[in-house]
Short mmCIF file of C-alpha atoms and ligand atoms in Angstrom, two decimals:
data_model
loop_
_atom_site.label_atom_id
_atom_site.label_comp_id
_atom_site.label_asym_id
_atom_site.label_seq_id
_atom_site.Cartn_x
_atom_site.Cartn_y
_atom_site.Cartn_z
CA UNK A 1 108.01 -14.42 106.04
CA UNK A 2 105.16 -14.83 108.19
CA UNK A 3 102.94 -16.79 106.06
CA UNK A 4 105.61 -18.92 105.98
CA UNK A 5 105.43 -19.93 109.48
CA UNK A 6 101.21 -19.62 109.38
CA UNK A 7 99.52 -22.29 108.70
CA UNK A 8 97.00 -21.71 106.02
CA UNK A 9 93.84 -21.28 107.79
CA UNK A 10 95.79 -18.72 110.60
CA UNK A 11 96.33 -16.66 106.87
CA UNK A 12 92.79 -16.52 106.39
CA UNK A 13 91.86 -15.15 109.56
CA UNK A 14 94.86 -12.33 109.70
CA UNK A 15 93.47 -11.13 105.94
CA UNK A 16 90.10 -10.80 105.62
CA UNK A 17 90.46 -10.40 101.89
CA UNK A 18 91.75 -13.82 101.59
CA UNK A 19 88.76 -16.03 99.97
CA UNK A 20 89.01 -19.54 101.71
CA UNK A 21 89.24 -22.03 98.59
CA UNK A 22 87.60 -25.39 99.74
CA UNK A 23 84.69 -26.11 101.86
CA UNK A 24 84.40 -29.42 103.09
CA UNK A 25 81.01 -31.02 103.29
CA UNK A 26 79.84 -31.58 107.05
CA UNK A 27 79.54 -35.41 107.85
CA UNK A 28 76.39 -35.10 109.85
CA UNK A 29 74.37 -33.20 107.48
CA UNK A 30 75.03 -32.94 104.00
CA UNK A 31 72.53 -35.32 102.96
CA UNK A 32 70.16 -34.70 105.48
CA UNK A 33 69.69 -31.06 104.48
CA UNK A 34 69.49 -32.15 100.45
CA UNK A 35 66.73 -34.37 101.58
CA UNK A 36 64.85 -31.25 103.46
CA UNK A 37 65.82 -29.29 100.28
CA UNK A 38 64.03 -31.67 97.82
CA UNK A 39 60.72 -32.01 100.30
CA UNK A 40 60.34 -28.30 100.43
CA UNK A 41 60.77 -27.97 96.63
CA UNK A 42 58.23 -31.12 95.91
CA UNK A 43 56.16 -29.34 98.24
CA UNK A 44 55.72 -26.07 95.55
CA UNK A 45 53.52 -27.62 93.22
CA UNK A 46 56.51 -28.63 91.21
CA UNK A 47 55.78 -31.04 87.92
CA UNK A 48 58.03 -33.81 89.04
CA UNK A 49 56.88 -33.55 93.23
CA UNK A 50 56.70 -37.83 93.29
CA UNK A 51 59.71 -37.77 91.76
CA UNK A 52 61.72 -34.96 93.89
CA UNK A 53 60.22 -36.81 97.41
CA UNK A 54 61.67 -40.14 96.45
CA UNK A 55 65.26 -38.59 95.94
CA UNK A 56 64.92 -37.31 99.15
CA UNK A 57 63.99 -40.85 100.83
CA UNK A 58 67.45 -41.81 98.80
CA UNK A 59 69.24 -38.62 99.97
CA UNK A 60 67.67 -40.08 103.81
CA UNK A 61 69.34 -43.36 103.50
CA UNK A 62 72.28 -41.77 102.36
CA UNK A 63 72.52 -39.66 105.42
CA UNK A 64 71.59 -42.89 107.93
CA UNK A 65 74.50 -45.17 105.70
CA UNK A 66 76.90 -42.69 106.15
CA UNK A 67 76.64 -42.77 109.95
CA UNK A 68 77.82 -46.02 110.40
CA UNK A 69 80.71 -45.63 107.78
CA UNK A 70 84.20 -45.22 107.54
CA UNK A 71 85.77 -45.00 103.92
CA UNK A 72 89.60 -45.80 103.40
CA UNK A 73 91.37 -42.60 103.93
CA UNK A 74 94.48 -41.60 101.25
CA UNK A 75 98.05 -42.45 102.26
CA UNK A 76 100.45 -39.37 102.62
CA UNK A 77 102.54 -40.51 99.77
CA UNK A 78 98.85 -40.22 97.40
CA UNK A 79 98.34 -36.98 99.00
CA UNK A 80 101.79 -36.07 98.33
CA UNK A 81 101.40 -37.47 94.55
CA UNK A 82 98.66 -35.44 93.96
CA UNK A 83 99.69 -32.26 95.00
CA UNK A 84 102.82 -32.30 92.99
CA UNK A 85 101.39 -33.41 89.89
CA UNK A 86 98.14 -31.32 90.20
CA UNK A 87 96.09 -34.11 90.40
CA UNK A 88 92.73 -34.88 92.06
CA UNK A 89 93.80 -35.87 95.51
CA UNK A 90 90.98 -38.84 95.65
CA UNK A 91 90.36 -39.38 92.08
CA UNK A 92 87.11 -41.12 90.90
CA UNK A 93 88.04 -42.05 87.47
CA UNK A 94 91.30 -42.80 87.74
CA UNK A 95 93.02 -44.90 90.57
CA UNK A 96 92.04 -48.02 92.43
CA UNK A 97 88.35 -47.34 93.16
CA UNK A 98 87.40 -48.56 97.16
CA UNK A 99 84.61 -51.65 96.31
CA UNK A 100 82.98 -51.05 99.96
CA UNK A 101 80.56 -48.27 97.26
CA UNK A 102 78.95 -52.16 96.08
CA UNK A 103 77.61 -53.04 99.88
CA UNK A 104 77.12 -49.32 100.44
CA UNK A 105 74.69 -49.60 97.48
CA UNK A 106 73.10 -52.60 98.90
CA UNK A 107 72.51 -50.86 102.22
CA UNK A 108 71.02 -47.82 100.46
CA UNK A 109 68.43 -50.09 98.58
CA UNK A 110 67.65 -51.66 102.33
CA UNK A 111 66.76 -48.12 103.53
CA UNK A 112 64.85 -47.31 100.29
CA UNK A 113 62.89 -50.06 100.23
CA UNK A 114 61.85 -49.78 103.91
CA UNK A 115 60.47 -46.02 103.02
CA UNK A 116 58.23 -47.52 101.20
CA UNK A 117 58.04 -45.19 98.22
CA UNK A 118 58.74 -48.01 95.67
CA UNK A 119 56.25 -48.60 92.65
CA UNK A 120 56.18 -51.90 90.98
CA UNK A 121 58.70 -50.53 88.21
CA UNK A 122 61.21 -49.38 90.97
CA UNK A 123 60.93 -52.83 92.88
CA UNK A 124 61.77 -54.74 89.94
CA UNK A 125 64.77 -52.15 89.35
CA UNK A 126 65.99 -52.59 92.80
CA UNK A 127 65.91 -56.13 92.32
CA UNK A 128 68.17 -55.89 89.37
CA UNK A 129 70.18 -53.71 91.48
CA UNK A 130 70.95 -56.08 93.54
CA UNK A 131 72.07 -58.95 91.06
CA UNK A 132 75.05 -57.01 89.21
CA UNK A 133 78.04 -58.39 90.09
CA UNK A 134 81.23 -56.29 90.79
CA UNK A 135 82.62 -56.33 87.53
CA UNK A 136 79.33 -54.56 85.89
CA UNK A 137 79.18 -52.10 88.83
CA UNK A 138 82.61 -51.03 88.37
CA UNK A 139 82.14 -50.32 84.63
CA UNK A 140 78.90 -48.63 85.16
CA UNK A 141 80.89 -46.63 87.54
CA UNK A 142 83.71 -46.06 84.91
CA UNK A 143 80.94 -45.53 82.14
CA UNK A 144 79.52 -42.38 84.65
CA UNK A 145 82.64 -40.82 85.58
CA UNK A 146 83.93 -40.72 82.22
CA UNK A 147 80.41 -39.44 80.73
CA UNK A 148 80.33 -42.22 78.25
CA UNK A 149 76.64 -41.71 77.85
CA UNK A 150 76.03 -44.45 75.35
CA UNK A 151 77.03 -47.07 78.23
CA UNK A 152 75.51 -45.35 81.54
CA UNK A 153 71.94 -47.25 82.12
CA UNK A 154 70.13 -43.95 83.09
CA UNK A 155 67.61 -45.88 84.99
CA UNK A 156 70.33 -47.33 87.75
CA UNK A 157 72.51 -44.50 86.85
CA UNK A 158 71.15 -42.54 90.40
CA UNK A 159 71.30 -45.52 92.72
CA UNK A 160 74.67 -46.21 91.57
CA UNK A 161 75.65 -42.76 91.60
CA UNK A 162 73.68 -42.21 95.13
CA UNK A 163 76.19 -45.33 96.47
CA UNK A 164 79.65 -43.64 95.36
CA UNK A 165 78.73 -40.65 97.02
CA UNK A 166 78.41 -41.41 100.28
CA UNK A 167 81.91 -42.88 100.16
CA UNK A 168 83.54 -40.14 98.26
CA UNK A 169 81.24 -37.56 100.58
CA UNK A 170 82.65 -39.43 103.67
CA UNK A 171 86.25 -39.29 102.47
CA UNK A 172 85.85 -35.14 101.25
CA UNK A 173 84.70 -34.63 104.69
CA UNK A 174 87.61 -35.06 106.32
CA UNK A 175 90.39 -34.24 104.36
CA UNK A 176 92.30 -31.35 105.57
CA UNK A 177 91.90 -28.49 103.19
CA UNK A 178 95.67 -27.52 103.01
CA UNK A 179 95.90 -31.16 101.93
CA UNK A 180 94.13 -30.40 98.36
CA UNK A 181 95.79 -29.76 95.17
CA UNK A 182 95.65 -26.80 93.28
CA UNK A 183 94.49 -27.88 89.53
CA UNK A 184 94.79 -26.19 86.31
CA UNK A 185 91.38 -27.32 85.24
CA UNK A 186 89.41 -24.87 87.05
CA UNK A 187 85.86 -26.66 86.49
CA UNK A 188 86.87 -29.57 88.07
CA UNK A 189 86.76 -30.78 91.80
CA UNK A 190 89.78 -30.29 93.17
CA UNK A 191 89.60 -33.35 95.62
CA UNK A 192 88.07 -36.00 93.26
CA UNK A 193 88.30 -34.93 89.78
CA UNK A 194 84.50 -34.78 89.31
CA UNK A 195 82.19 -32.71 87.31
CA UNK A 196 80.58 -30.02 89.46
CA UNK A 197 76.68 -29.74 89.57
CA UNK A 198 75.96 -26.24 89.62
CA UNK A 199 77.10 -23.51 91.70
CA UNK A 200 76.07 -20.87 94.97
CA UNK A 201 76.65 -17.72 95.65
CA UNK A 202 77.08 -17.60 99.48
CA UNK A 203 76.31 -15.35 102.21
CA UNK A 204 78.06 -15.28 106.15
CA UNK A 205 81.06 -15.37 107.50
CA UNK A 206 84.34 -15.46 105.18
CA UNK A 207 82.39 -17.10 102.25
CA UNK A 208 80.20 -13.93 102.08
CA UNK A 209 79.23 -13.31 98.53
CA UNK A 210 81.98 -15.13 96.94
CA UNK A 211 80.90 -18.22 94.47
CA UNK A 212 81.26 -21.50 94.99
CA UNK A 213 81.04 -24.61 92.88
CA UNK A 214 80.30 -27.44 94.63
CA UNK A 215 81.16 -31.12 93.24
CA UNK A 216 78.24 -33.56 92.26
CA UNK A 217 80.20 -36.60 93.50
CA UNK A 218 82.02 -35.57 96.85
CA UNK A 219 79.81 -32.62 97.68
CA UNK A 220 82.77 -30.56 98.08
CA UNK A 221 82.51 -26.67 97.09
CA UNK A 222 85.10 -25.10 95.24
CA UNK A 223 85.57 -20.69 94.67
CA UNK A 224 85.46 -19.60 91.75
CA UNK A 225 84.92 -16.03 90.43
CA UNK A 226 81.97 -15.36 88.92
CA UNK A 227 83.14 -13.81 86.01
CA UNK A 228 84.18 -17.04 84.58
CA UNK A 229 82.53 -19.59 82.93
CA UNK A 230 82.75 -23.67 85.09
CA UNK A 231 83.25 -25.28 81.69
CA UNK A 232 85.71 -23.72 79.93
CA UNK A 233 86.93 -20.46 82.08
CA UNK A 234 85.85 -18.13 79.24
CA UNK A 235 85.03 -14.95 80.66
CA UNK A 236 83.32 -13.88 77.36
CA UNK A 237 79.91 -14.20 76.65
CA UNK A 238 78.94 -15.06 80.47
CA UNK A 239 75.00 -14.68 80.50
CA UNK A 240 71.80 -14.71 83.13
CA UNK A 241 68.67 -16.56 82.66
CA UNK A 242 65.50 -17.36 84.40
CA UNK A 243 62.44 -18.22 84.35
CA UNK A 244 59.64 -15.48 84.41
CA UNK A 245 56.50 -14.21 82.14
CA UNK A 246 57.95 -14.97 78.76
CA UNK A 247 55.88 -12.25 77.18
CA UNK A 248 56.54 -9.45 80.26
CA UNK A 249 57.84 -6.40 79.11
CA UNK A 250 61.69 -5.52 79.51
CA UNK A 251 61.21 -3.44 83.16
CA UNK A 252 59.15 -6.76 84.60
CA UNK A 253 61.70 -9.31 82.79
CA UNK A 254 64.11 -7.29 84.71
CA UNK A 255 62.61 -7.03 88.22
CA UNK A 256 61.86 -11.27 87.89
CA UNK A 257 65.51 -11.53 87.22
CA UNK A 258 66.92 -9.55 90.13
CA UNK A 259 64.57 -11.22 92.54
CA UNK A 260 65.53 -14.92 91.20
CA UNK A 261 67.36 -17.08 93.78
CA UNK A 262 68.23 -19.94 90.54
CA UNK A 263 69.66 -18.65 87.44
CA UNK A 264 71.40 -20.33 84.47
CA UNK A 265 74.57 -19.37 83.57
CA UNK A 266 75.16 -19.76 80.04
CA UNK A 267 78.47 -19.21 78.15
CA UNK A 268 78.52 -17.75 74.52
CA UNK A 269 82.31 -19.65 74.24
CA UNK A 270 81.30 -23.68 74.82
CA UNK A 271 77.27 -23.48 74.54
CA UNK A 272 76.60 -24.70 77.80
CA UNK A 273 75.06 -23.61 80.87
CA UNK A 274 74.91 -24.63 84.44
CA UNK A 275 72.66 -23.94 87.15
CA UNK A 276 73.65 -20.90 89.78
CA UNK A 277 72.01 -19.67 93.06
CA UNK A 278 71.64 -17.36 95.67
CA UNK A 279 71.63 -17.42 99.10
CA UNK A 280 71.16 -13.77 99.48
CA UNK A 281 67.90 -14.86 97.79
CA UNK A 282 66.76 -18.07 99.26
CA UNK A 283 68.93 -19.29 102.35
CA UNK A 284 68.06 -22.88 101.58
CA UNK A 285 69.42 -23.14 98.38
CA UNK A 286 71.26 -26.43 97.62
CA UNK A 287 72.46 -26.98 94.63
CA UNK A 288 72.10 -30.47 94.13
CA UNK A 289 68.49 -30.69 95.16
CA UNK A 290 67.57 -26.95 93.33
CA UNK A 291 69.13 -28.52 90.24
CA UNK A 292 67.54 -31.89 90.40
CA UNK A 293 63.71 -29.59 90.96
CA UNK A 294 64.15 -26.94 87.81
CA UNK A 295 63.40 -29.04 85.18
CA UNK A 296 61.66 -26.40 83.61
CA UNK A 297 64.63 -24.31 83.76
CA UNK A 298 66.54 -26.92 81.63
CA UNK A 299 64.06 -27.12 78.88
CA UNK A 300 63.93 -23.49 78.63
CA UNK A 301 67.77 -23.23 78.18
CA UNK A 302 67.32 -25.94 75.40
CA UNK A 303 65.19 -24.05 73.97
CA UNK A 304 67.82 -21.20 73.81
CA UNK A 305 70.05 -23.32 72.16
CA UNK A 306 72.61 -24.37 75.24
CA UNK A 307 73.14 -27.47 76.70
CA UNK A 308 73.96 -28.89 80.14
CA UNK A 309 78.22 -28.80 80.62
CA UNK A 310 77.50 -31.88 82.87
CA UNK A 311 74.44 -34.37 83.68
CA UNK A 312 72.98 -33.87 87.20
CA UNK A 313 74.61 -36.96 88.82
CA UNK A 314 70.70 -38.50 89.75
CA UNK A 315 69.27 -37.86 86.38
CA UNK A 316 71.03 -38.66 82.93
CA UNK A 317 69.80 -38.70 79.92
CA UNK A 318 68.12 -41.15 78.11
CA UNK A 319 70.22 -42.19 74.78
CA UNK A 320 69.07 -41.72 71.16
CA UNK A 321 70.58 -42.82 68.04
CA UNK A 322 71.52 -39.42 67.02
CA UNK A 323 73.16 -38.33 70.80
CA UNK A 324 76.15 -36.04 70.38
CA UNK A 325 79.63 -36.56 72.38
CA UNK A 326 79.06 -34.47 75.23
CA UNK A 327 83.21 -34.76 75.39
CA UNK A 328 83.45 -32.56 71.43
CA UNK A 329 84.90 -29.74 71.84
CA UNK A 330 84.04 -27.04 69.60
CA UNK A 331 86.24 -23.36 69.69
ZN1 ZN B 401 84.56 -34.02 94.35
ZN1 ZN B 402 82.22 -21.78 78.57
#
């Protein structure tokens, strides 16, 4: 009877064992700090540095558009929709998409351009950019969120993405948590229906060491217990892997793993992996910039025989004739 005069968040703070289900991203720095995150990681002699500190200028504009922005917020009655039909409450895929992402992309391509970062390949992409009309921009942006591979050109693929997320990002930000549904696909963001990126396991305050997926569109984090795998909620076959001296014995295999702050978390049920880390380990960890920066990680779980349950949303992959439906679903 008294929860049901509580609001939600009073709950939390009476019972310390509740785990608080949503974190919203924070407005004035989610972008910023994924941009500091991808410096410091070009900064360790990592393969793809060039790479890593131009995603950060884009991460920088991202931050600098988002200031002077104000996305469409959802009406009570879609709020009220969603929640009773389990739905996404700002769906990405589905819905009437807001069009201010196009001039938000435009805006983005100012900021990049003045960082002066751009090769001659990248100008002439930004130019092209800047010539697609609304009707292509809305079915790249279909082609992404449904992971039709085939039609997502993975060379504009980022900037597009990069543009979508600050208004989705914006929106996430200030939704009221009580406000978002509870959905029976566990792996999914909650608030826009997204794919998440990879996942943290968190230290301080009420999100001590409890895990938390966080989406790859809306930068929202979800919980979710670690004993279950983000693609298909198998808790079978859940398994650690990192990077270390492949020919170490088993005791120094074993200390390299326990001292990781990234891991990939493979499941023996769907064949996939995604990325996880640990703040207990490495206080910066972001997962959208640690993803993007352990490449090598990736080709090592290919190697194993798994494959990525989702794209990272700034780097798909190229096609090939003989690409696979990432959508089959094998049991
Ligand atoms: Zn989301
Ligand atoms: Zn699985």
């Amino acid at each position: 009877m008294v929860q049901r005069i509580l609001e939600a968040g009073d709950i939390e703070s009476l019972d310390h064992s509740a785990i608080p289900r949503i974190r919203t991203p924070e407005r004035l720095a989610v972008f910023s700090a994924r941009a500091a995150r991808l410096r410091q990681l070009a900064a360790l002699s990592n393969p793809i540095a060039g790479y890593l500190r131009l995603m950060a200028a884009l991460a920088d504009a991202q931050q600098a558009v988002m200031t002077g922005f104000k996305a469409k917020p959802p009406s009570a009655e879609l709020i009220a929709s969603a929640q009773q039909h389990s739905m996404p409450l700002i769906p990405a895929l589905s819905g009437v998409r807001d069009p201010a992402w196009h001039e938000v992309l435009i805006q983005l391509l100012d900021k990049l351009q003045a960082a002066g970062l751009l090769t001659p390949p990248l100008e002439a992409l930004i130019a092209k950019l800047r010539t697609l009309d609304a009707a292509t921009l809305e079915s790249q942006a279909d082609a992404i969120f449904a992971q039709r591979f085939a039609e997502v050109d993975p060379a504009s693929a980022p900037f597009i993405m990069a543009a979508l997320q600050v208004v989705w990002t914006d929106l996430a930000a200030d939704i009221d948590k009580r406000d978002v549904p509870y959905l029976e696909t566990l792996g999914l963001c909650p608030v826009c229906g997204s794919h998440p990126v990879a996942s943290t396991v968190r230290i301080g305050g009420v999100h001590d060491n409890y895990r938390y997926l966080q989406c790859g569109l809306c930068a929202t984090e979800w919980h979710m217990v670690r004993s279950k795998c983000s693609n298909c909620d198998s808790t079978k076959g859940i398994a650690y892997h990192t990077l270390g001296s492949p020919d170490a014995d088993a005791a120094t295999k074993e200390a390299e793993s326990s001292k990781a702050a990234l891991k990939a978390e493979s499941c023996d049920e769907c064949h996939t992996y995604r990325k996880i880390g640990y703040q207990s380990k490495d206080y910066d960890f972001d997962p959208f910039a640690d993803d993007l920066a352990s490449l090598t990680l990736d080709l090592l779980m290919g190697e194993e025989g798994y494959r990525r349950a989702s794209p990272h949303p700034w780097l798909w992959p190229e096609q090939t004739d003989t690409a696979t439906d990432p959508s089959s679903e094998s049991d």
